Each structure stands twice: as C-alpha cells, then as structure tokens.
Coordinates of C-alpha atoms and ligand atoms in Angstrom, one line a residue:
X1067 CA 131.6 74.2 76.5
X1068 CA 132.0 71.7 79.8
X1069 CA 134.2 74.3 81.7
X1070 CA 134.0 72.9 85.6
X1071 CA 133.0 76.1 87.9
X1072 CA 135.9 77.4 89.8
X1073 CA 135.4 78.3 93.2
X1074 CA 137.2 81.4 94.6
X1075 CA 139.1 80.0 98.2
X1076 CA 137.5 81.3 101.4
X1077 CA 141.0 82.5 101.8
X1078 CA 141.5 84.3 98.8
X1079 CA 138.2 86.1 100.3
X1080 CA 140.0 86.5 103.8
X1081 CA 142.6 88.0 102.1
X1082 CA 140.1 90.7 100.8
X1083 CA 138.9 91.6 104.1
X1084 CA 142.5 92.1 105.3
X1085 CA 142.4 95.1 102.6
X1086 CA 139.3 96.0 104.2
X1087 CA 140.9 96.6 107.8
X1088 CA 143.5 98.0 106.4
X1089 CA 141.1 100.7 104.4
X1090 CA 139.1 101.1 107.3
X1091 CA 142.2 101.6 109.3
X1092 CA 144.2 104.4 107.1
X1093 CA 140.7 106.1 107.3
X1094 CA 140.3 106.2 111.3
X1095 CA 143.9 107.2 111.7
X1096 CA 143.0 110.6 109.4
X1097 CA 140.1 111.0 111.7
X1098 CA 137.5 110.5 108.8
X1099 CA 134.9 108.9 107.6
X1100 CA 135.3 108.3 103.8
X1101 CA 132.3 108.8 101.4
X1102 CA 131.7 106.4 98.0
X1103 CA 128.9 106.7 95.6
X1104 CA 128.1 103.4 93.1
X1105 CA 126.4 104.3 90.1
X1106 CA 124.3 101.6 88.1
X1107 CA 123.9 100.7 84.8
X1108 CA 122.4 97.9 82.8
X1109 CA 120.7 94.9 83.6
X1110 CA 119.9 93.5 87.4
X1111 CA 122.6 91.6 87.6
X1112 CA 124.7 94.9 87.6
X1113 CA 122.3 96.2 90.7
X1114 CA 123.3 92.7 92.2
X1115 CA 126.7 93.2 91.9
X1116 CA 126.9 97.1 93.1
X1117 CA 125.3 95.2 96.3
X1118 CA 128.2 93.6 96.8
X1119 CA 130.4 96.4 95.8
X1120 CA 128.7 98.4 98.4
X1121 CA 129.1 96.3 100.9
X1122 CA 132.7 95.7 100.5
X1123 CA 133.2 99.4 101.1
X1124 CA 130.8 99.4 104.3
X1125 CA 133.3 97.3 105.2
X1126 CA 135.9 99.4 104.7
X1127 CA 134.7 102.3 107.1
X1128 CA 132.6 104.0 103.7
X1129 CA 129.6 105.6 103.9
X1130 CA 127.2 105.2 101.1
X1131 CA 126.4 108.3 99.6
X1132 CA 123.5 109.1 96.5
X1133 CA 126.2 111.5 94.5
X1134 CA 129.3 111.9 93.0
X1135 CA 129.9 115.3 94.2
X1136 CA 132.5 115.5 97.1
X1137 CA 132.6 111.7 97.7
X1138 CA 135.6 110.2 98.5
X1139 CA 135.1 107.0 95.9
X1140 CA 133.3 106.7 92.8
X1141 CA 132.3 103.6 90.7
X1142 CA 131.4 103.4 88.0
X1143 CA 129.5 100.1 87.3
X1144 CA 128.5 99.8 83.5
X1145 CA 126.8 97.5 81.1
X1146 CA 127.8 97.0 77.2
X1147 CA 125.0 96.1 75.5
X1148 CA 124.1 98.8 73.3
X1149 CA 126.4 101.3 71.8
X1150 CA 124.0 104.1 73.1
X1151 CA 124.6 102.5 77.2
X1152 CA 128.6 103.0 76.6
X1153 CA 128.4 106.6 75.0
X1154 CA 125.9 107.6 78.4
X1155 CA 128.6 106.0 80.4
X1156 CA 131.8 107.8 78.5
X1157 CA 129.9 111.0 78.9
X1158 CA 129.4 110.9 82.7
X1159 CA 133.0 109.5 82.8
X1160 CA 134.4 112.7 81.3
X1161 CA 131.8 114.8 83.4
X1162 CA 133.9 113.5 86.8
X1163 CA 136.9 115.6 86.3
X1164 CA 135.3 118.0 87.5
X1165 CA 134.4 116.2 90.5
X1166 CA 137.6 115.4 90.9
X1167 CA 138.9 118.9 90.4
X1168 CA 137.1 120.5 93.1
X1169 CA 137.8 116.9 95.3
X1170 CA 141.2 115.8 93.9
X1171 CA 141.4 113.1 96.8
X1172 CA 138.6 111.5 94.9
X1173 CA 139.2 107.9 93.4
X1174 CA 137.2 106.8 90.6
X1175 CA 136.7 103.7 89.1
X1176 CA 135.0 101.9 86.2
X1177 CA 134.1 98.2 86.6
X1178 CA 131.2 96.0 85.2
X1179 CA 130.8 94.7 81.3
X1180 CA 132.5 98.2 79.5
X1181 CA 135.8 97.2 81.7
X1182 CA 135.5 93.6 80.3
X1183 CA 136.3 95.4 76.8
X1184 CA 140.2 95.6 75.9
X1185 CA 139.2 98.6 73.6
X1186 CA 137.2 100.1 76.7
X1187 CA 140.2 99.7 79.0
X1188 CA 142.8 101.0 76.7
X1189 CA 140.6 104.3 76.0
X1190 CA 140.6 105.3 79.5
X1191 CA 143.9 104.3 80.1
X1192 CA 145.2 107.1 77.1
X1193 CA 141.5 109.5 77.2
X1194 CA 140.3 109.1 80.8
X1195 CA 143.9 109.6 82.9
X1196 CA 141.1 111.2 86.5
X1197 CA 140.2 107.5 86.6
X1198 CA 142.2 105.3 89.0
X1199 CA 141.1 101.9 88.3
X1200 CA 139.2 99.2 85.8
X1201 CA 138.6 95.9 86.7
X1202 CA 136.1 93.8 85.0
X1203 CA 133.3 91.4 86.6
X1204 CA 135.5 88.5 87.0
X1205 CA 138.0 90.9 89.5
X1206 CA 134.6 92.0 91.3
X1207 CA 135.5 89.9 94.5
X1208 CA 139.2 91.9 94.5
X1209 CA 137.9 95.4 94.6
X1210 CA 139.1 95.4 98.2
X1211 CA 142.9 94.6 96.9
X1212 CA 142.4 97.5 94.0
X1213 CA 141.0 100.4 96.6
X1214 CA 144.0 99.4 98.7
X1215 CA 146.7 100.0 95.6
X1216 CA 144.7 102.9 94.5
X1217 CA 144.8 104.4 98.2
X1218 CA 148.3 103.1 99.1
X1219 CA 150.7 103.2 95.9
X1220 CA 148.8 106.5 94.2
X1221 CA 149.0 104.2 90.9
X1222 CA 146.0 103.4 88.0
X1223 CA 145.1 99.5 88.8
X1224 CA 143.5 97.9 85.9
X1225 CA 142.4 94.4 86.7
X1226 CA 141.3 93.2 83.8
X1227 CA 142.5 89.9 82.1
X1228 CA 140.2 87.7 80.1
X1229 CA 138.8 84.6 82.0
X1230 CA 136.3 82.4 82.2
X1231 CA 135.2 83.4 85.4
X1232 CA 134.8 82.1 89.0
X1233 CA 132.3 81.9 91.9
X1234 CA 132.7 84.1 94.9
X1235 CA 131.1 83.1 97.8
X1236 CA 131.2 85.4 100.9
X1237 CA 130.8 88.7 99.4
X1238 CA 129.2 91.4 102.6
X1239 CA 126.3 92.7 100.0
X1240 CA 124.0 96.3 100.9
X1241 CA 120.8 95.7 99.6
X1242 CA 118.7 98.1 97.9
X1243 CA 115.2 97.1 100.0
X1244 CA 114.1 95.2 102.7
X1245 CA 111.3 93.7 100.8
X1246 CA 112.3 92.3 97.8
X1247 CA 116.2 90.7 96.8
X1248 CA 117.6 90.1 93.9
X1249 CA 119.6 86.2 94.5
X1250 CA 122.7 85.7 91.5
X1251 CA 121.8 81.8 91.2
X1252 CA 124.1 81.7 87.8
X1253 CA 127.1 84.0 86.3
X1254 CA 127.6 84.3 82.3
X1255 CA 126.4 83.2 79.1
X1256 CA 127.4 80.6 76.9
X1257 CA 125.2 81.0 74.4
X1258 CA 126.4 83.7 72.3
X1259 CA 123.5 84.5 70.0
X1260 CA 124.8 86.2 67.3
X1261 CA 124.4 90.1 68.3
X1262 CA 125.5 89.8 72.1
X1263 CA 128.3 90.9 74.2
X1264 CA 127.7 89.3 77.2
X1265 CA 129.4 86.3 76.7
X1266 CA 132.0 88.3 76.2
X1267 CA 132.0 90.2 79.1
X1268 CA 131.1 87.8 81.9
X1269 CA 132.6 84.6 81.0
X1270 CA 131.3 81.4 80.9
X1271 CA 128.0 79.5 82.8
X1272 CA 128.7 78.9 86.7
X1273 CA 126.2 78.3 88.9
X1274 CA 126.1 78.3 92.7
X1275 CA 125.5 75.4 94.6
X1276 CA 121.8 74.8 95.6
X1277 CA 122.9 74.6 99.5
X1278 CA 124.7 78.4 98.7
X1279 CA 120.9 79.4 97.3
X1280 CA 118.4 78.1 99.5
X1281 CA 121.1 79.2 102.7
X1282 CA 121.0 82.6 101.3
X1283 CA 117.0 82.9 100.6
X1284 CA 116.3 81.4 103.9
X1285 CA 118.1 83.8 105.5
X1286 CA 116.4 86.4 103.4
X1287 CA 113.0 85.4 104.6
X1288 CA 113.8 85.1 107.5
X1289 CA 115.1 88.3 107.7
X1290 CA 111.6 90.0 106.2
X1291 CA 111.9 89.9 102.7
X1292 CA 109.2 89.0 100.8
X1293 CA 109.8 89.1 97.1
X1294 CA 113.1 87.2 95.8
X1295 CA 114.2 87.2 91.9
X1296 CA 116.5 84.6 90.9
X1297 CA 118.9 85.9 88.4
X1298 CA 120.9 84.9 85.4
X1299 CA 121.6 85.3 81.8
X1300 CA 119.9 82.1 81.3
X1301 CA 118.7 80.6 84.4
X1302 CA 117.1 77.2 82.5
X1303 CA 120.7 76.0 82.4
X1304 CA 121.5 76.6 85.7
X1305 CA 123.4 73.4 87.2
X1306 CA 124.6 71.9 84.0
X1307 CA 128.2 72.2 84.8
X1308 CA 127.8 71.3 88.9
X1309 CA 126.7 67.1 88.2
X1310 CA 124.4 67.8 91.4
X1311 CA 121.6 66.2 89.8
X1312 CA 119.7 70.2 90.4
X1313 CA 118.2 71.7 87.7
X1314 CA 116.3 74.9 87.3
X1315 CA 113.1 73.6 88.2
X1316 CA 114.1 71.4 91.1
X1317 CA 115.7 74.5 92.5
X1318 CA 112.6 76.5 92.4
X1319 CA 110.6 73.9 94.0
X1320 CA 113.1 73.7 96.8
X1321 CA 112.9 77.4 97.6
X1322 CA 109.5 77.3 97.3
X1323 CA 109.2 74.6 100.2
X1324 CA 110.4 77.2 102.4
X1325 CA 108.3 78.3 105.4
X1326 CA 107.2 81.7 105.2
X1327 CA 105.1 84.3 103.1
X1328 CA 107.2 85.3 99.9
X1329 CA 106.7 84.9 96.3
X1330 CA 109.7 84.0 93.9
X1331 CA 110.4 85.3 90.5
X1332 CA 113.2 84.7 87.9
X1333 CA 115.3 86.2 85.1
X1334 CA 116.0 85.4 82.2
X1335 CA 114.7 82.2 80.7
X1336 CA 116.0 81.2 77.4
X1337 CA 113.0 79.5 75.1
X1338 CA 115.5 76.8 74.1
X1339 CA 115.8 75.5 77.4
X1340 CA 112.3 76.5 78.9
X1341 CA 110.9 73.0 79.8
X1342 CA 107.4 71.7 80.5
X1343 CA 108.8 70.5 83.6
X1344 CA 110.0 74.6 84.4
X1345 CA 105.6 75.7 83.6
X1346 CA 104.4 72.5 85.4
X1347 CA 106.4 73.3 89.0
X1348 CA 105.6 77.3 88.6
X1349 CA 101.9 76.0 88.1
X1350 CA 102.1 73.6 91.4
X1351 CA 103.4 76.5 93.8
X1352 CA 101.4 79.3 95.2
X1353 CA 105.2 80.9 95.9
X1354 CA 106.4 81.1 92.7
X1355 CA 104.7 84.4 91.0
X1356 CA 103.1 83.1 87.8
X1357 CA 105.4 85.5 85.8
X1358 CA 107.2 84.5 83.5
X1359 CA 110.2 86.8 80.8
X1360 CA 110.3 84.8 77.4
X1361 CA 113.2 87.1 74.9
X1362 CA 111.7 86.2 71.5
X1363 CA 113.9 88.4 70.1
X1364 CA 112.5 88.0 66.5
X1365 CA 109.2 86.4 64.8
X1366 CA 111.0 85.6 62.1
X1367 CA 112.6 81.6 62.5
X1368 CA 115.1 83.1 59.8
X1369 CA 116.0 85.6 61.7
X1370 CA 116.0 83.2 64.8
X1371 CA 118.7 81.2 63.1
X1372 CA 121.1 84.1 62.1
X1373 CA 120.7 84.8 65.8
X1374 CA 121.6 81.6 66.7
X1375 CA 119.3 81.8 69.1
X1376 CA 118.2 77.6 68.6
X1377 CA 114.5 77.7 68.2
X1378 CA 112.0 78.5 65.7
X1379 CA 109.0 80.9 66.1
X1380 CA 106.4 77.3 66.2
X1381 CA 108.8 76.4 68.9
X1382 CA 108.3 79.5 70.8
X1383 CA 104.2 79.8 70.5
X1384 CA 104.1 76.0 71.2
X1385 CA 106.5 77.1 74.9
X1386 CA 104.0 80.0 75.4
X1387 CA 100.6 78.1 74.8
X1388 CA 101.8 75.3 77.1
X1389 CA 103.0 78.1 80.2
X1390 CA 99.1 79.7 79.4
X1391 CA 97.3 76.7 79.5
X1392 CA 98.7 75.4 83.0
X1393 CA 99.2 79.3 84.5
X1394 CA 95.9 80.8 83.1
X1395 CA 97.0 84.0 85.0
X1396 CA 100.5 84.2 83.6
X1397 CA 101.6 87.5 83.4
X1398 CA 104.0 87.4 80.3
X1399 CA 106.9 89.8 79.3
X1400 CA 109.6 89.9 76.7
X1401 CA 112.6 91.4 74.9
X1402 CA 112.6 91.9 71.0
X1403 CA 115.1 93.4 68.6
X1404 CA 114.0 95.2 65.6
X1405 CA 116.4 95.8 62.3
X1406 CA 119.0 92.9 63.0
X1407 CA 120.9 92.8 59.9
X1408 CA 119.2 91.8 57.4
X1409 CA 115.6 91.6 58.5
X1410 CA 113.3 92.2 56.0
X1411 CA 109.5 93.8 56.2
X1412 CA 107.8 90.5 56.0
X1413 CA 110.2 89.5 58.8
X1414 CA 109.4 92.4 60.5
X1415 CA 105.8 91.6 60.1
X1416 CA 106.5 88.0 61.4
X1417 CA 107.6 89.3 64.9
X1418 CA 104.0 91.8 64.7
X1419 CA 102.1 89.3 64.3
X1420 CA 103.4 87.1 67.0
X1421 CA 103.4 90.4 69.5
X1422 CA 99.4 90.0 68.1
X1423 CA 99.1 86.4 69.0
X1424 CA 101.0 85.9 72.2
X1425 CA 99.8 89.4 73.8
X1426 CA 102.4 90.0 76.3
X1427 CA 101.7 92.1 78.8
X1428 CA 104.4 94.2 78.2
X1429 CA 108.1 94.0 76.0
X1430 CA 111.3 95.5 76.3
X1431 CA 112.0 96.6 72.4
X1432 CA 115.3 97.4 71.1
X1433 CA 117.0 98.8 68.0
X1434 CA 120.0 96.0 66.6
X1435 CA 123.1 98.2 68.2
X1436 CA 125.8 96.1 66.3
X1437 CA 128.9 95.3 69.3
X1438 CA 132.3 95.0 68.1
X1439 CA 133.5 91.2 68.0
X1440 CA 130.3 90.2 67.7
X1441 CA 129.0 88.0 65.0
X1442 CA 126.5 90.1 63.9
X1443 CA 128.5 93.3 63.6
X1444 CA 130.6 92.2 60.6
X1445 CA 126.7 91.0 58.6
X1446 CA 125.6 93.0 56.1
X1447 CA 122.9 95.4 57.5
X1448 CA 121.4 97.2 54.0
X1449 CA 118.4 98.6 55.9
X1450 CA 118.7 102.5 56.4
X1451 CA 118.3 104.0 60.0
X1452 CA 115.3 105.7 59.5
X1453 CA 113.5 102.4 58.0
X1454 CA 114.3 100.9 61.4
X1455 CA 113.2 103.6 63.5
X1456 CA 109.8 103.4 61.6
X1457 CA 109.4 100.0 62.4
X1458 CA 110.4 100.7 65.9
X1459 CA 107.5 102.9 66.1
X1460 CA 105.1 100.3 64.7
X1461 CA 106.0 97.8 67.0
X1462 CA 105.6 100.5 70.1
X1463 CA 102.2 101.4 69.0
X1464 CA 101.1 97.9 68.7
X1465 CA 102.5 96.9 71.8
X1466 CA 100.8 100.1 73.8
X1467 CA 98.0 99.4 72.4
X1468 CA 98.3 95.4 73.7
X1469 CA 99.1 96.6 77.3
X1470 CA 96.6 99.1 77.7
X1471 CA 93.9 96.7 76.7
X1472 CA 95.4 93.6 79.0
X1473 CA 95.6 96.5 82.2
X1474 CA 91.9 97.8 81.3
X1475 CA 91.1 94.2 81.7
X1476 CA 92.1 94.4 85.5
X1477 CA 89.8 97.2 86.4
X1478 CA 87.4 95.4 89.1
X1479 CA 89.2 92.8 90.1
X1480 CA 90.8 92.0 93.3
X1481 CA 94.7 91.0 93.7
X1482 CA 96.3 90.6 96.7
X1483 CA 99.7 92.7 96.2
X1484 CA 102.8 93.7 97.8
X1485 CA 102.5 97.4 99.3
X1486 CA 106.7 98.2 98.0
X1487 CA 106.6 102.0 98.7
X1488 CA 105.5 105.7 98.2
X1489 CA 105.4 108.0 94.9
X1490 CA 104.5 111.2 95.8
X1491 CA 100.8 111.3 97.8
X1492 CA 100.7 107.5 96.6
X1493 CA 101.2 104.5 98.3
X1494 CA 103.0 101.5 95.3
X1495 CA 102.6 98.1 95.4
X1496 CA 103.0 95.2 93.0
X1497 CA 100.6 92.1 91.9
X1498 CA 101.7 88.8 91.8
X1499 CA 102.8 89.1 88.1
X1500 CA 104.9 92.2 89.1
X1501 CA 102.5 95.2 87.8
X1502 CA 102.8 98.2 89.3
X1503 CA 99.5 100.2 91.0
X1504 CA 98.8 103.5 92.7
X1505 CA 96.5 103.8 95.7
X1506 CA 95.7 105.8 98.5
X1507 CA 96.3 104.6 102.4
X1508 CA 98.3 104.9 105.3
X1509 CA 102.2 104.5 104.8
X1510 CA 102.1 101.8 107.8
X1511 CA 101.0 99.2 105.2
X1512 CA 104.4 99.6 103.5
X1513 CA 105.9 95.8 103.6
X1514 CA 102.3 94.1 104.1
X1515 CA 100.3 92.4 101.6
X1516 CA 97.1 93.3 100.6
X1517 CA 93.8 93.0 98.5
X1518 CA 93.7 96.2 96.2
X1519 CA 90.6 96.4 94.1
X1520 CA 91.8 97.7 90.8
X1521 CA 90.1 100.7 89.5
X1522 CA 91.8 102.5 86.8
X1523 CA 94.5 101.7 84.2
X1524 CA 96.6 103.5 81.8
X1525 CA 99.5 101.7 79.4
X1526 CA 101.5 101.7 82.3
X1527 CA 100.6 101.4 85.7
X1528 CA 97.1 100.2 87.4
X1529 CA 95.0 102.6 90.2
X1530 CA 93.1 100.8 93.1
X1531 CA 91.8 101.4 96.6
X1532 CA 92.2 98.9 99.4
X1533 CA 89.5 96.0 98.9
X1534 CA 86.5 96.6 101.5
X1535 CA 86.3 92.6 102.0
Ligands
LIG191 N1 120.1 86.8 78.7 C1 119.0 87.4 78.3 C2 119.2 88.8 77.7 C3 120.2 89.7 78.3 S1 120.4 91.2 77.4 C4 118.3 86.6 77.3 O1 118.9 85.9 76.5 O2 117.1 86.8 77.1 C5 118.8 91.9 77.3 C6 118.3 92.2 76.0 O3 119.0 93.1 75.3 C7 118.2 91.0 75.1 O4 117.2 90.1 75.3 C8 118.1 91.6 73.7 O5 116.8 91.8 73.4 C9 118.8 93.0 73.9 N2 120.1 93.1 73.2 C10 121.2 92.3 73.5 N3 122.2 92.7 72.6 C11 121.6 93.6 71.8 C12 122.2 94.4 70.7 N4 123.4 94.2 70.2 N5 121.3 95.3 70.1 C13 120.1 95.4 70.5 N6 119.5 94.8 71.5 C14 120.3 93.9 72.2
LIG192 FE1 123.1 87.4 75.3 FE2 121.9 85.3 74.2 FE3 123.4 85.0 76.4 FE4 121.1 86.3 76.5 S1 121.3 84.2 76.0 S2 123.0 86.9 77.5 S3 121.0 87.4 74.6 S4 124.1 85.6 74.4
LIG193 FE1 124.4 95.2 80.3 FE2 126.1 93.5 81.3 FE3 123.6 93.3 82.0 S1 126.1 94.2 79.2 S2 122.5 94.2 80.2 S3 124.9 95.0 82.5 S4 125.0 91.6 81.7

C-alpha cells in the first residue's frame, strides 16, 4: 500500500480563501453578520478537523455560535464507527427541519466519516432534502468552495468522491483551548482490521512533514499552550510513505527538544508497530507525558487474527511489560471490543484475564457494531445480544473495580498538574498521565502548573488541595 502523499497546492488553498472574501463579502453587503454552529462527533481527529472548519468560516465574516437554533450555518461533522453514532446523528439530522423552518435561510451540512459513505450520501440526498451539502473528509479543505455554491447557486453540493486522500496545509483553525492542542501529525488508516470503517472513510496513511509539525508546535508554545496531543489512527507508522528518514519516535524527540514548559501526548498507537525504540525515547524526556493508549481490542490471539489486527496477546503483554519497566509511572489506557463475531466465553475470558494482568488504568469498551463493507460484517456472529451485553457488564465491573483501586492508590501523593478549568465551585486540572482531579483555589491558577496533593478518589476522577510545600 506505497501510495506517495499528495500535497494539496498552496494555490488550490488560495483559491479557497477567494471563496472566503467572497462569503465575507455577500454578508457585509446585507449588512449582517452571519452565525454557524459545528457540531462534533466521534473521535479527536473530528474535534481537530471542526477546528479547521471553524476557522474557515471565521474567515468568512461567521460568528461561532454554541446552537443550532437561528444560526445562519450548520454542520454537521459525524463519525461512522458504530451503528448507534450514525442513528444519534440521523436523529439530530431530521430534528433540523425545524430549525430550518423557523430560519429557512439556514444552510446545513453533513461532512466527516457518515459523508464518506455512498449509502449515507444517497439517504440524505432522497430522506434528508433541508440539508444543502455533504462532502466527506478528503473535500474538508474545499468547504469554502461548497458554502459559496450553497450561498450563491441555492443548489445541494455533495462533494464526495472516493479518494485516497491528500494533505492540506494552510487551513485558518479555531481552537477549542488555549492550554492544550490537538496537532493532526497523520491522516487515515491502512490497516483495516477486520471490523473497521475508517479506512474507509479517510483514505489512505499521509503524514505531514516533520518541518510542518515542529513549525506548528512551536508556534503553539510559543503562543501559551502547554499540553499538545499528536494525533492519528495509527501514529507508529507515521513517515513510512515521506522517505524522510523521520519516524514516530524521532519526531517526538524533536518536539520534545523544544524550549519551553509543555508536556506531549499521542493517539493512537497500534501494538504492531509500538517499538522499544517508541518506550525508550518517551522514558528519556521529562516532556513527553508517560501516557501511553494501547487498543488491545481482544485477549484472545484468535480473535486477534480474525481481526487482522497482526499481533498475538504474548505479543502485546511482552509491548506492555517493556513500556512498565522503563516508565514505572506509565499511566496506561485502552480500547477493547466485546462479542466480535464469533468470540467464544473462553475468549471472552482471555481478554478478562489480560484486563487482570495489565491493569489499565482505564478502557474504552465497546459492543462489536458490525459496518457495512466491512470484513467482519458478512462473519457469522451466532452469539445472541443479550449474551453480549452480559459480558459487557462483566468486563465493566472488572474494569471499575481496576480503576478505583489504581486512583485509591494516588491518595497522598503529590503530582505536579495542569490547572485546565472550572466545574462548578471546583477548580480541574490534569496529572501528567492525563487524570482528571477536583480541588478548591483561586480561578487565577487556571493555565499554571501545580503540585496538588491527592486526597480522595472515586472510579473516576481524583480530589486534592494545593500541596503546602
Ligand atoms: N485507530 C485506533 C482506533 C480508532 S477507532 C486504533 O487502531 O486503535 C476507536 C475504537 O473503536 C477502536 O479501537 C475499537 O475498539 C472501536 N471500534 C472500531 N470499530 C468498531 C466496531 N465496528 N464495533 C465496535 N467497536 C469498534
Ligand atoms: Fe480502525 Fe484498525 Fe485503523 Fe484503528 S488501526 S483506525 S481500528 S483499521
Ligand atoms: Fe469516528 Fe471517524 Fe473518528 S469514524 S472514531 S470520527 S475517525
């Protein structure tokens, strides 16, 4: 799968801020100042890309907006990878016409992995006539060019052929905080384990150049943030199809080298391609958080296999007791499907019993959600829904009952953490391995770090005070 990385032209991109003045232009001769809401679903790299879609309509003379209700655009930015995520989205879809009744200047559009389905596009194009445009996430960078058709020739746009993808450099982005960024360093999947859409739906592996990164996290520190997580479906393979001589781990190490006082995180590592040479650099700099998300998907190396996700569960402890034995403080996370088709009960049992040997700190669980033109949608799947949901719970109580002994194990320590913001008569901040705690002090730390003495813990979350020393 050696597909080079295409590059979108820096003119191409002019050509999209042409649209912009234009927008911004048919706007300021009505004398108005146009609203647009972006709704996010899915996984970070959706939030990453509403970023960008935000800023290309701050560009255009929009003001951002936190509802649907009266705004002038509305997107719709979705993710695909579970049945129950596309119903959610289909629902709020048909909840907009009336919206767009009592505004019926408002244009609405649906864009992220749902648009990258032909089967998605076609049912709005007969169900779903209130929305005005689809385009998937290769045609992200155009969205200038689609508001412009949508505003200019009152016709449905739907941008939405099947490519491999490209790389967009350039692309005005809103961010979400001033504290911590998320930084695309790859786009797609070429992996396609057996159950997933996303190769699907965003194309083949790209990766940015390394200059395009570090440019962009320097000016990020520089600017104040202090918390930066590297994204992409599978960020160990980053630079395989640029021949720059960069991989994963040399890049981290580079951004690392960076003056300043940050921490740098990533997502998602594959196991496959998680290298001693990945755990040695995390180990060697103070600025990468020792954090680390491991999928395991399964226990079971059977299971593993009709994945095709290319390692075995030996494979996988041997990864994790390496990463543990040079980052004694790892904090480590993972994702994990229960009742892919086929799995039996011992199976099930294998992936228990290495939740009870790895203790992660905390897991993302899932129920198999079988995705059309997928592999493992057409396997035969004899285990009833209810047998599934039991073991769902299992796993759930085991895991609770992991990360609620791993957090009371924090209670009297000290952690210097990032103070990220307010809930309620709290003040939130984060530890290095990205848990979340509740104390009490003056908002004015907001942005600082601090030492937070933990003293309380629940499954969840962590309670402190501000360390005396
Ligand atoms: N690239 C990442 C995962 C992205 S999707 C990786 O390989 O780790 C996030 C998680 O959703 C996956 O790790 C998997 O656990 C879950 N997932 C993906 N497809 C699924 C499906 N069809 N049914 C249930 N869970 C799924
Ligand atoms: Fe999906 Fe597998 Fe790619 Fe992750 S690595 S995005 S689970 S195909
Ligand atoms: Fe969903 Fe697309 Fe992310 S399918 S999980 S939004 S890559």
């Amino acid at each position: 799968m050696d597909t080079k990385t295409t590059v979108i032209d820096p003119g191409q991109l002019d050509a999209q801020f042409g649209y912009c003045d234009q927008i911004a232009a048919y706007w300021q001769s009505r004398n108005q100042t146009p609203t647009a809401y972006v709704e996010t679903y899915g996984c970070q790299q959706n939030e990453a890309d509403s970023e960008k879609l935000r800023g290309y309509l701050v560009q255009c003379g929009y003001q951002i907006v936190q509802e649907a209700e009266g705004a002038d655009v509305v997107i719709l930015n979705t993710c695909a990878i579970r049945e129950h995520a596309e119903q959610r989205v289909f629902g709020n879809l048909g909840a907009l016409t009336h919206t767009k009744r009592r505004h019926p200047d408002q244009k609405i559009f649906l864009c992220g992995c749902m648009a990258g389905q032909t089967v998605v596009s076609d049912r709005i194009k007969v169900s779903y006539p209130h929305v005005d445009g689809v385009f998937s996430t290769h045609h992200l960078w155009q969205f200038p060019e689609i508001l412009w058709k949508v505003l200019s020739q009152k016709k449905r746009q739907f941008y939405i052929t099947d490519e491999p993808g490209s790389i967009a450099e350039g692309i005005p982005q809103v961010r979400d905080s001033q504290l911590k960024a998320w930084v695309s360093i790859m786009y797609g999947c070429n992996n396609f384990c057996t159950y997933c859409i996303v190769p699907y739906v965003r194309g083949r592996e790209r990766s940015r150049k390394p200059e395009d990164i570090l440019q962009e996290c320097r000016q990020l520190i520089a600017g104040g943030v202090k918390d930066i997580t590297l994204l992409g479906q599978n960020v160990n393979s980053y630079g395989k199809d640029l021949d720059c001589g960069v991989d994963f781990a040399d890049l981290l190490e580079q951004i690392a080298q960076i003056p300043g006082d940050f921490l740098i995180r990533f997502m998602t590592s594959h196991p496959r391609d998680a290298s001693q040479k990945l755990f040695d650099t995390m180990a060697k700099y103070d600025k990468i958080a020792k954090q680390l998300h491991l999928p395991f998907q399964s226990g079971s190396s059977r299971v593993l296999k009709a994945m095709n996700r290319h390692y075995d569960r030996e494979t996988y402890l041997e990864k994790v007791r390496y990463a543990k034995q040079v980052m004694p403080s790892l904090v480590l996370t993972s994702d994990v499907i229960v009742g892919f088709p086929g799995e039996t009960e011992e199976e099930f049992e294998e992936t228990l019993s290495l939740i009870q040997q790895v203790h992660y700190d905390s897991l993302f669980t899932f129920i198999f959600s079988p995705r059309p033109g997928t592999p493992a949608a057409k396997m035969e799947d004899p285990t009833p829904k209810e047998e599934k949901n039991r073991r769902f719970d299992r796993l759930c109580a085991l895991q609770n009952e992991i990360s609620e002994e791993i957090h009371h194990s924090y209670v009297g320590k000290t952690l210097r953490c990032l103070v990220d913001g307010k809930d309620k008569s709290f003040l939130t901040a984060r530890t290095e391995g990205g848990r979340l705690v509740r104390f009490c002090a003056d908002e004015s730390l907001i942005g600082t770090y601090q030492m937070i003495t933990i003293t309380g813990a629940t499954t969840w979350s962590l309670s402190g005070e501000l360390s005396k020393v």
